[in-house]
Amino acid sequence: MKTAIATHDNDTITIRGRNLVEELIGKVTFTEMAFLQIRGRMPTATEKAIWDMVLVTLMEHGFTPSVIATRMIAMSSPEASQSAVAAGILAVGSQFVGTTELAAELLEKLVSDPEGIEAAALRTAKEYRAAKRALPGFGHHLHKPDDPRTPRIFEVAHEAGVPGQHIEALQILSKHVDAVSGRHITINATGAIAAVLCEIETPPQLMRGLSVISRAAGLVGHIEEERAHPTGRGLWDLVEHSVEYTEQL
Amino acid sequence: MKTAIATHDNDTITIRGRNLVEELIGKVTFTEMAFLQIRGRMPTATEKAIWDMVLVTLMEHGFTPSVIATRMIAMSSPEASQSAVAAGILAVGSQFVGTTELAAELLEKLVSDPEGIEAAALRTAKEYRAAKRALPGFGHHLHKPDDPRTPRIFEVAHEAGVPGQHIEALQILSKHVDAVSGRHITINATGAIAAVLCEIETPPQLMRGLSVISRAAGLVGHIEEERAHPTGRGLWDLVEHSVEYTEQL
Amino acid sequence: MKTAIATHDNDTITIRGRNLVEELIGKVTFTEMAFLQIRGRMPTATEKAIWDMVLVTLMEHGFTPSVIATRMIAMSSPEASQSAVAAGILAVGSQFVGTTELAAELLEKLVSDPEGIEAAALRTAKEYRAAKRALPGFGHHLHKPDDPRTPRIFEVAHEAGVPGQHIEALQILSKHVDAVSGRHITINATGAIAAVLCEIETPPQLMRGLSVISRAAGLVGHIEEERAHPTGRGLWDLVEHSVEYTEQL
Amino acid sequence: MKTAIATHDNDTITIRGRNLVEELIGKVTFTEMAFLQIRGRMPTATEKAIWDMVLVTLMEHGFTPSVIATRMIAMSSPEASQSAVAAGILAVGSQFVGTTELAAELLEKLVSDPEGIEAAALRTAKEYRAAKRALPGFGHHLHKPDDPRTPRIFEVAHEAGVPGQHIEALQILSKHVDAVSGRHITINATGAIAAVLCEIETPPQLMRGLSVISRAAGLVGHIEEERAHPTGRGLWDLVEHSVEYTEQL
């Protein structure tokens, strides 16, 4: 059994081949350290900018299922705030964040399609339309006609110097989706994040990990607010009075 | 029920009074965003430097109980990497990270003691010695005579411009601990982190939250390595062959 | 490192000294098996009756914080129902279930008080009254004047043949609590369960474990209902529209 | 939003249409109550026997990844034993328990195949053989040539009065698997459990829930042993000394 992450002896702690005390503490940011830990090397300026942007974008989304779970546990087990974070993190699953992975896989297919991106995008738009399936990375229940985050995410990525092929593929797909649907369907932030992470060659399975890291920080904010200004008892009462009992469902 | 964290409408997402798209994405780092989310305002340069340092220091410690738990879940439920992070985070409890909170509370008492820090530190050293209790923030089973992280943590904190009173209190306590014990006992990284977080007026209950955030990133690194270069089956075999069955314990 | 729980070889699986295939499968109930697993021996008829009663009583309490957390995770990660159970279990902490442990510790003190139960109970009632602290095991926000479960729990315990001393201590304490308070305060189900578990010499730290087992079954019921008849999206909308954003809290 | 699980008023607690105090406490076992909670009605004698058997069989398997995770968290956060159970439960995923669901789906296909079970079983055995895929419910790394639990599980199920069609389908499949493989491959306990749960019309997605309930009890036993006779520090040392650091993997 082997690891390339870390080792230590009496005097030295080594992480990814670097001396923690001499090369990392006080010299790198959290984002650089996380990239080093997860990817095994220091990020380029482009990669660092993308990670910071993605981690900033994903952190907070209001009273989502994840936050509600966290606050329920924070009110029940205030002595164990790690439990409240853990509960909220368990919401990072197929329904909300898993779509980033699916969007990324879709984009990878488009850019490597032997018929070219245009043809592949048109075919994909038609296939999903015919199957009446939701296309990962498209649509938003609230932000209509457009998700305000998407153009900003693309803008920052271009400024950071990404090659741009996956962003372009997503935009071409968007063009065909609109044409095939006969109406404008927004590229949502999930789709935009998938594209910019693909730009820096992030494996899809890591995208969920980035969400978890960012959400952990978001949830710590909610736990602290819940401690100081509790909503838990109010939410509990609200729910209890809103769910009706029936003999048979 | 009220929140001061976030709100949104059709076009705008507001977090802590700031426009996510215009003021945050592409303009702040993860660490600044996390500080804003948790503390409700942007950090000063000093606060940002301390958070980055603390988050960098806490991220990785080798195959700890937290990492072992995470890898066991990653091998069992590879389709749900959020579960593996959640399991590892649950190790952030009284035995390893809780000592940061205890060390912070101790330092707060020292700096506010009406008899002055010197007298309070001597009294504290004697009390713990008499009770044969471990003093939070002191001692390390591996790093002897000194934890290499501690002086670096203090150095970075001073460079970042902290007032210095809590660091000084910890150093005075250290002097008396050595004198009362008749031998040198190192200030460990946990104690040093407690001191520098106290320097920027971090409430003790938030220290656990910072650990959770940093550990989340550390654990994502282990999950990715476990996926690519599994150790889980080997660790399982190792454990199974090392624990002996007996009729009665 | 040793264990007295289980071992196996090619042909035989042994749990707590018993052959799983020949002595346990098809011959014992879940409750007997759980008792064997946790306590290291088969239960008496009394112990079995008490465990069944406790596990039955604790299983379901409506849309509690635990259930809300579970349903939020079930809607987010339907592919990982174990995560939804885990999230709900994390609610078994100091605020709701921890009081069983505290009530048990209080009863143990009463029955071993050198001045006798009557004197100890009166003193305890006065102390809590003077300190205006809630007495573990007393009071219920809904079931007034009396928690309907309490007399039934005592009745079943007596029928099962418990010695009765801890139940009596709780009833004596109740008498003094009413007298000192000048009004009737119910013995709640938590208090009653603490008493009957003390009757069969259950260590307080195990009481939380019994809650977790019983709640796990309760939560599986909610996950299945959530899958077939979802409430999650409705609860999310409800919460989101009920929490008001404010610049400052 | 509606629920058919539970309701309560000042005097009465109703679960699945039954009065908790009058009809359930002291009158039903844990297994009956769990069945009522999850399936919405009281079990028949057959269903009760099957659930007890399955819950007994799944409870304990030695120092598995699930148990190792639980013990790591128990040593780290002994004040929060619910966290240790939650961590271990997160191991109930695709690799170990998910195979029950897959085996159940396979058996459902066999019994409803228009060509009949014999033909479908032969075809299935050949398909898996050709694809060199592991067949869910077959094979065991330790119990060779036969898993000792399997015949006992079938025997108890027949005694309990199940119709027998799914068990028979699994046995027919086994016959063809052996013939096609040219050697005997055992039906493992997972396969046997899938078959007997199919016999009582258990939806596959519930099988994971039953595992979680049973494992919760198993894990509570390990937490209690870990508290009284710790192995955690020893396991940690063992692991740390067995994983070798390398610059590159």
Coordinates of C-alpha atoms in Angstrom, one line a residue, chain C residues 95-96 99 103 133-150 170 173-174 177-178 181 183-192:
Chain C
Q95 CA -31.1 18.2 22.8
F96 CA -33.5 15.4 22.3
T99 CA -31.8 13.9 28.1
A103 CA -32.3 11.3 33.4
R133 CA -33.2 24.4 35.4
A134 CA -35.3 21.9 33.4
L135 CA -35.2 18.5 35.1
P136 CA -34.3 15.7 32.7
G137 CA -37.3 13.4 32.2
F138 CA -39.9 16.0 33.1
G139 CA -42.2 18.2 31.0
H140 CA -43.6 18.0 27.5
H141 CA -44.5 20.8 25.2
L142 CA -47.5 19.0 23.8
H143 CA -48.6 16.2 26.1
K144 CA -50.2 18.0 29.0
P145 CA -51.1 17.4 31.8
D146 CA -49.6 13.9 31.1
D147 CA -47.5 12.1 28.5
P148 CA -49.7 9.1 27.6
R149 CA -46.7 6.8 27.1
T150 CA -45.4 7.0 30.6
L170 CA -38.7 8.6 39.4
L173 CA -39.1 12.6 42.4
S174 CA -42.2 13.4 40.4
V177 CA -41.3 18.1 41.8
D178 CA -45.1 18.8 41.7
S181 CA -43.4 23.6 41.7
R183 CA -48.3 22.4 39.7
H184 CA -48.2 19.1 38.0
I185 CA -45.3 18.5 35.6
T186 CA -45.6 15.2 33.6
I187 CA -42.9 12.5 33.6
N188 CA -42.2 12.4 29.9
A189 CA -41.5 9.3 27.8
T190 CA -37.8 10.1 27.9
G191 CA -37.8 9.9 31.7
A192 CA -39.8 6.8 31.7

